[in-house]
mmCIF file of C-alpha atoms in Angstrom:
data_model
loop_
_atom_site.group_PDB
_atom_site.id
_atom_site.type_symbol
_atom_site.label_atom_id
_atom_site.label_comp_id
_atom_site.label_asym_id
_atom_site.label_seq_id
_atom_site.Cartn_x
_atom_site.Cartn_y
_atom_site.Cartn_z
ATOM 1 C CA UNK A 1 94.137 84.737 209.759
ATOM 2 C CA UNK A 2 93.939 84.630 213.561
ATOM 3 C CA UNK A 3 95.435 87.488 215.561
ATOM 4 C CA UNK A 4 96.273 87.647 219.276
ATOM 5 C CA UNK A 5 94.902 90.718 221.026
ATOM 6 C CA UNK A 6 96.863 90.961 224.267
ATOM 7 C CA UNK A 7 95.100 92.007 227.465
ATOM 8 C CA UNK A 8 97.110 93.790 230.150
ATOM 9 C CA UNK A 9 96.039 95.796 233.187
ATOM 10 C CA UNK A 10 98.914 97.284 235.192
ATOM 11 C CA UNK A 11 102.622 97.455 234.297
ATOM 12 C CA UNK A 12 104.524 97.934 237.541
ATOM 13 C CA UNK A 13 105.887 96.337 240.683
ATOM 14 C CA UNK A 14 103.483 93.557 241.753
ATOM 15 C CA UNK A 15 101.669 93.899 245.067
ATOM 16 C CA UNK A 16 102.772 91.765 248.050
ATOM 17 C CA UNK A 17 102.188 88.017 247.937
ATOM 18 C CA UNK A 18 98.668 87.096 248.940
ATOM 19 C CA UNK A 19 97.153 90.284 247.509
ATOM 20 C CA UNK A 20 93.998 89.515 245.467
ATOM 21 C CA UNK A 21 94.496 89.666 241.705
ATOM 22 C CA UNK A 22 98.220 90.263 242.134
ATOM 23 C CA UNK A 23 98.744 88.487 238.823
ATOM 24 C CA UNK A 24 97.171 91.319 236.850
ATOM 25 C CA UNK A 25 100.270 93.484 237.408
ATOM 26 C CA UNK A 26 103.051 92.620 234.956
ATOM 27 C CA UNK A 27 106.587 93.700 235.855
ATOM 28 C CA UNK A 28 107.985 96.415 233.537
ATOM 29 C CA UNK A 29 111.001 94.260 232.647
ATOM 30 C CA UNK A 30 108.707 91.393 231.646
ATOM 31 C CA UNK A 31 106.577 93.664 229.481
ATOM 32 C CA UNK A 32 109.634 95.086 227.734
ATOM 33 C CA UNK A 33 111.024 91.576 227.140
ATOM 34 C CA UNK A 34 107.710 90.426 225.646
ATOM 35 C CA UNK A 35 107.464 93.378 223.277
ATOM 36 C CA UNK A 36 111.100 93.138 222.174
ATOM 37 C CA UNK A 37 110.780 89.438 221.444
ATOM 38 C CA UNK A 38 107.767 90.077 219.224
ATOM 39 C CA UNK A 39 109.644 92.841 217.408
ATOM 40 C CA UNK A 40 112.670 90.538 216.994
ATOM 41 C CA UNK A 41 110.397 87.936 215.423
ATOM 42 C CA UNK A 42 109.137 90.456 212.895
ATOM 43 C CA UNK A 43 105.779 91.348 214.488
ATOM 44 C CA UNK A 44 104.237 94.778 214.992
ATOM 45 C CA UNK A 45 102.114 95.563 218.017
ATOM 46 C CA UNK A 46 99.016 97.585 217.139
ATOM 47 C CA UNK A 47 96.116 99.365 218.797
ATOM 48 C CA UNK A 48 92.569 98.180 218.098
ATOM 49 C CA UNK A 49 92.176 101.024 215.601
ATOM 50 C CA UNK A 50 95.274 99.850 213.737
ATOM 51 C CA UNK A 51 94.771 96.086 214.036
ATOM 52 C CA UNK A 52 91.114 95.868 212.984
ATOM 53 C CA UNK A 53 91.838 95.861 209.218
ATOM 54 C CA UNK A 54 93.949 92.738 209.835
ATOM 55 C CA UNK A 55 91.280 91.137 212.025
ATOM 56 C CA UNK A 56 88.698 91.750 209.290
ATOM 57 C CA UNK A 57 91.003 90.231 206.679
ATOM 58 C CA UNK A 58 91.358 93.494 204.750
ATOM 59 C CA UNK A 59 95.133 93.522 205.301
ATOM 60 C CA UNK A 60 97.756 90.820 205.816
ATOM 61 C CA UNK A 61 100.863 90.967 207.967
ATOM 62 C CA UNK A 62 102.664 89.849 211.106
ATOM 63 C CA UNK A 63 100.754 91.872 213.677
ATOM 64 C CA UNK A 64 99.202 91.535 217.121
ATOM 65 C CA UNK A 65 96.924 93.751 219.175
ATOM 66 C CA UNK A 66 97.887 95.381 222.475
ATOM 67 C CA UNK A 67 95.244 96.512 224.965
ATOM 68 C CA UNK A 68 95.290 97.778 228.537
ATOM 69 C CA UNK A 69 92.216 97.934 230.768
ATOM 70 C CA UNK A 70 91.355 100.810 233.122
ATOM 71 C CA UNK A 71 93.899 103.530 232.254
ATOM 72 C CA UNK A 72 96.509 103.012 234.986
ATOM 73 C CA UNK A 73 99.178 105.649 235.446
ATOM 74 C CA UNK A 74 101.884 102.997 235.631
ATOM 75 C CA UNK A 75 101.082 102.062 232.011
ATOM 76 C CA UNK A 76 101.851 105.646 230.997
ATOM 77 C CA UNK A 77 105.087 105.536 232.974
ATOM 78 C CA UNK A 78 106.315 102.014 232.232
ATOM 79 C CA UNK A 79 104.697 100.787 229.006
ATOM 80 C CA UNK A 80 104.390 103.895 226.846
ATOM 81 C CA UNK A 81 108.173 104.426 226.469
ATOM 82 C CA UNK A 82 108.645 100.807 225.359
ATOM 83 C CA UNK A 83 105.846 101.089 222.812
ATOM 84 C CA UNK A 84 107.331 104.318 221.449
ATOM 85 C CA UNK A 85 110.819 102.821 221.269
ATOM 86 C CA UNK A 86 109.580 99.874 219.187
ATOM 87 C CA UNK A 87 107.149 101.810 217.013
ATOM 88 C CA UNK A 88 104.171 99.918 218.455
ATOM 89 C CA UNK A 89 100.736 101.332 219.235
ATOM 90 C CA UNK A 90 98.234 100.186 221.856
ATOM 91 C CA UNK A 91 94.706 100.834 223.103
ATOM 92 C CA UNK A 92 93.949 101.798 226.683
ATOM 93 C CA UNK A 93 90.349 101.512 227.860
ATOM 94 C CA UNK A 94 89.673 104.458 230.173
ATOM 95 C CA UNK A 95 86.980 104.754 232.844
ATOM 96 C CA UNK A 96 85.617 108.129 231.803
ATOM 97 C CA UNK A 97 84.848 109.485 235.296
ATOM 98 C CA UNK A 98 88.002 108.322 237.062
ATOM 99 C CA UNK A 99 90.697 110.504 235.511
ATOM 100 C CA UNK A 100 93.306 111.246 238.190
ATOM 101 C CA UNK A 101 91.368 108.794 240.365
ATOM 102 C CA UNK A 102 91.903 105.136 241.045
ATOM 103 C CA UNK A 103 90.516 101.616 240.841
ATOM 104 C CA UNK A 104 87.711 102.303 243.318
ATOM 105 C CA UNK A 105 85.697 99.379 241.908
ATOM 106 C CA UNK A 106 88.367 96.980 243.262
ATOM 107 C CA UNK A 107 88.582 98.166 246.858
ATOM 108 C CA UNK A 108 85.902 95.843 248.263
ATOM 109 C CA UNK A 109 87.873 92.894 246.874
ATOM 110 C CA UNK A 110 90.951 93.866 248.884
ATOM 111 C CA UNK A 111 92.895 95.012 245.833
ATOM 112 C CA UNK A 112 95.187 97.952 246.735
ATOM 113 C CA UNK A 113 94.517 101.402 245.327
ATOM 114 C CA UNK A 114 96.382 102.192 242.118
ATOM 115 C CA UNK A 115 96.357 105.608 240.448
ATOM 116 C CA UNK A 116 94.805 106.207 237.048
ATOM 117 C CA UNK A 117 96.013 108.633 234.413
ATOM 118 C CA UNK A 118 95.082 112.296 234.445
ATOM 119 C CA UNK A 119 93.420 113.872 231.414
ATOM 120 C CA UNK A 120 96.802 115.350 230.412
ATOM 121 C CA UNK A 121 98.449 111.924 230.649
ATOM 122 C CA UNK A 122 95.652 110.417 228.558
ATOM 123 C CA UNK A 123 96.290 113.072 225.915
ATOM 124 C CA UNK A 124 100.026 112.306 226.002
ATOM 125 C CA UNK A 125 99.139 108.647 225.506
ATOM 126 C CA UNK A 126 97.162 109.565 222.392
ATOM 127 C CA UNK A 127 99.766 112.033 221.108
ATOM 128 C CA UNK A 128 102.318 109.196 221.173
ATOM 129 C CA UNK A 129 100.173 107.390 218.588
ATOM 130 C CA UNK A 130 98.203 105.235 220.982
ATOM 131 C CA UNK A 131 94.429 104.881 221.172
ATOM 132 C CA UNK A 132 91.913 105.950 223.794
ATOM 133 C CA UNK A 133 89.059 103.470 224.235
ATOM 134 C CA UNK A 134 86.071 103.392 226.580
ATOM 135 C CA UNK A 135 85.531 101.207 229.643
ATOM 136 C CA UNK A 136 82.198 102.890 230.581
ATOM 137 C CA UNK A 137 81.708 105.889 232.864
ATOM 138 C CA UNK A 138 82.195 104.056 236.168
ATOM 139 C CA UNK A 139 83.505 100.507 235.476
ATOM 140 C CA UNK A 140 80.117 98.926 236.061
ATOM 141 C CA UNK A 141 78.765 95.383 235.676
ATOM 142 C CA UNK A 142 76.582 96.035 232.650
ATOM 143 C CA UNK A 143 74.264 93.013 233.207
ATOM 144 C CA UNK A 144 73.345 94.420 236.656
ATOM 145 C CA UNK A 145 72.286 97.756 235.159
ATOM 146 C CA UNK A 146 68.852 98.638 233.840
ATOM 147 C CA UNK A 147 68.871 98.880 230.025
ATOM 148 C CA UNK A 148 68.673 102.656 230.340
ATOM 149 C CA UNK A 149 71.661 102.865 232.684
ATOM 150 C CA UNK A 150 73.709 100.415 230.621
ATOM 151 C CA UNK A 151 73.087 102.485 227.513
ATOM 152 C CA UNK A 152 74.012 105.672 229.384
ATOM 153 C CA UNK A 153 77.300 104.129 230.556
ATOM 154 C CA UNK A 154 78.149 103.105 226.989
ATOM 155 C CA UNK A 155 77.017 106.242 225.162
ATOM 156 C CA UNK A 156 78.024 108.978 227.612
ATOM 157 C CA UNK A 157 81.480 107.508 228.228
ATOM 158 C CA UNK A 158 82.169 107.799 224.497
ATOM 159 C CA UNK A 159 80.938 111.392 224.468
ATOM 160 C CA UNK A 160 82.906 112.440 227.558
ATOM 161 C CA UNK A 161 86.115 110.786 226.402
ATOM 162 C CA UNK A 162 85.831 112.377 222.963
ATOM 163 C CA UNK A 163 85.373 115.793 224.549
ATOM 164 C CA UNK A 164 88.412 115.287 226.801
ATOM 165 C CA UNK A 165 90.517 113.898 223.960
ATOM 166 C CA UNK A 166 89.368 116.187 221.185
ATOM 167 C CA UNK A 167 89.064 113.225 218.830
ATOM 168 C CA UNK A 168 87.032 110.081 218.081
ATOM 169 C CA UNK A 169 86.736 107.130 220.469
ATOM 170 C CA UNK A 170 85.804 103.959 218.575
ATOM 171 C CA UNK A 171 87.021 101.070 220.775
ATOM 172 C CA UNK A 172 85.044 99.672 223.721
ATOM 173 C CA UNK A 173 85.771 97.061 226.383
ATOM 174 C CA UNK A 174 83.103 95.449 228.583
ATOM 175 C CA UNK A 175 84.117 95.810 232.267
ATOM 176 C CA UNK A 176 84.834 92.372 233.739
ATOM 177 C CA UNK A 177 83.976 90.985 230.296
ATOM 178 C CA UNK A 178 80.370 90.779 231.475
ATOM 179 C CA UNK A 179 77.671 91.582 228.942
ATOM 180 C CA UNK A 180 74.737 90.230 226.948
ATOM 181 C CA UNK A 181 73.727 90.481 223.298
ATOM 182 C CA UNK A 182 71.744 93.597 224.109
ATOM 183 C CA UNK A 183 74.945 95.331 225.244
ATOM 184 C CA UNK A 184 76.713 94.445 222.001
ATOM 185 C CA UNK A 185 73.810 96.083 220.177
ATOM 186 C CA UNK A 186 74.112 99.184 222.371
ATOM 187 C CA UNK A 187 77.845 99.449 221.658
ATOM 188 C CA UNK A 188 77.266 99.146 217.927
ATOM 189 C CA UNK A 189 74.415 101.678 217.989
ATOM 190 C CA UNK A 190 76.564 104.132 219.979
ATOM 191 C CA UNK A 191 78.989 104.287 217.059
ATOM 192 C CA UNK A 192 81.906 102.210 218.292
ATOM 193 C CA UNK A 193 83.835 100.171 215.723
ATOM 194 C CA UNK A 194 84.756 97.205 217.942
ATOM 195 C CA UNK A 195 84.579 95.805 221.477
ATOM 196 C CA UNK A 196 86.714 93.313 223.374
ATOM 197 C CA UNK A 197 86.035 90.627 225.964
ATOM 198 C CA UNK A 198 88.024 88.817 228.641
ATOM 199 C CA UNK A 199 87.204 85.510 226.906
ATOM 200 C CA UNK A 200 90.263 83.613 225.690
ATOM 201 C CA UNK A 201 91.012 83.094 222.033
ATOM 202 C CA UNK A 202 92.551 84.599 218.918
ATOM 203 C CA UNK A 203 90.585 87.168 216.931
ATOM 204 C CA UNK A 204 89.501 86.362 213.390
ATOM 205 C CA UNK A 205 87.274 87.725 210.637
ATOM 206 C CA UNK A 206 84.607 85.213 211.642
ATOM 207 C CA UNK A 207 84.271 86.835 215.081
ATOM 208 C CA UNK A 208 81.654 89.422 215.942
ATOM 209 C CA UNK A 209 83.655 92.700 216.004
ATOM 210 C CA UNK A 210 81.665 93.623 219.136
ATOM 211 C CA UNK A 211 82.743 90.460 220.927
ATOM 212 C CA UNK A 212 86.446 89.949 220.247
ATOM 213 C CA UNK A 213 88.409 87.498 222.443
ATOM 214 C CA UNK A 214 91.755 88.419 223.964
ATOM 215 C CA UNK A 215 94.918 86.797 225.291
ATOM 216 C CA UNK A 216 95.519 87.441 228.990
ATOM 217 C CA UNK A 217 99.109 88.284 229.928
ATOM 218 C CA UNK A 218 99.665 87.879 233.663
ATOM 219 C CA UNK A 219 102.546 88.428 236.063
ATOM 220 C CA UNK A 220 103.288 84.690 235.942
ATOM 221 C CA UNK A 221 103.320 84.453 232.125
ATOM 222 C CA UNK A 222 106.935 83.536 231.371
ATOM 223 C CA UNK A 223 108.427 84.317 227.976
ATOM 224 C CA UNK A 224 107.992 80.773 226.631
ATOM 225 C CA UNK A 225 104.299 80.706 227.544
ATOM 226 C CA UNK A 226 103.902 84.252 226.206
ATOM 227 C CA UNK A 227 105.292 83.257 222.809
ATOM 228 C CA UNK A 228 103.169 80.099 222.834
ATOM 229 C CA UNK A 229 100.069 82.235 223.470
ATOM 230 C CA UNK A 230 100.961 84.632 220.648
ATOM 231 C CA UNK A 231 102.425 82.380 217.972
ATOM 232 C CA UNK A 232 100.452 79.120 218.224
ATOM 233 C CA UNK A 233 96.833 77.972 218.475
ATOM 234 C CA UNK A 234 97.243 77.518 222.249
ATOM 235 C CA UNK A 235 94.637 80.160 223.177
ATOM 236 C CA UNK A 236 92.121 78.963 220.598
ATOM 237 C CA UNK A 237 92.387 75.430 222.000
ATOM 238 C CA UNK A 238 91.120 76.865 225.307
ATOM 239 C CA UNK A 239 88.459 79.075 223.799
ATOM 240 C CA UNK A 240 84.943 78.825 225.177
ATOM 241 C CA UNK A 241 82.660 77.920 222.291
#
């Protein structure tokens, strides 16, 4: 059984044409249309915590994973109500030391500032049934870090998020998708249950749970392509082996 784990970033009004990485902001109407189509077709959208039994083959059903990177405030405002309406859950990977901050790691690339959730908004996200995951302390390139610093980013982000949340944090996402086998080992040793990549593909029981592929949903992903990505082997045919 292969399961699409969707990867989103921001859900809001896209930045002006010509803005770098403009495609990573999906319009709220597009997101709602995508989710409602999947519900209409009998699928349930699930957080990593909820979808992992299906990925491992322990449960069977028409499900797909929903993830958001970075913890943007516009996801709280525009995506959370849709998820609640449909009875879906999702995982958001938070940068532990940027609550009520912004995407400071993007500024040198010319990507406009976008606000991130506050601690209270993160807790509201979790209280609605959604999951809080880790995206390190500072959204770093793990391969550029010393082993000691990489481990600190992985371990301390889990600790700090758990303290802020008052509950367990078991899902991890490698910033930029960049990592090596040593980082997978660090994530496992830190006590996480799973970790996701930016690599394309559908998730299956044969995958390393600390290196799960995802399905990118971009601003330009129309509903036909979205359904093709979710319901066919399209993403696996483009998977990097």
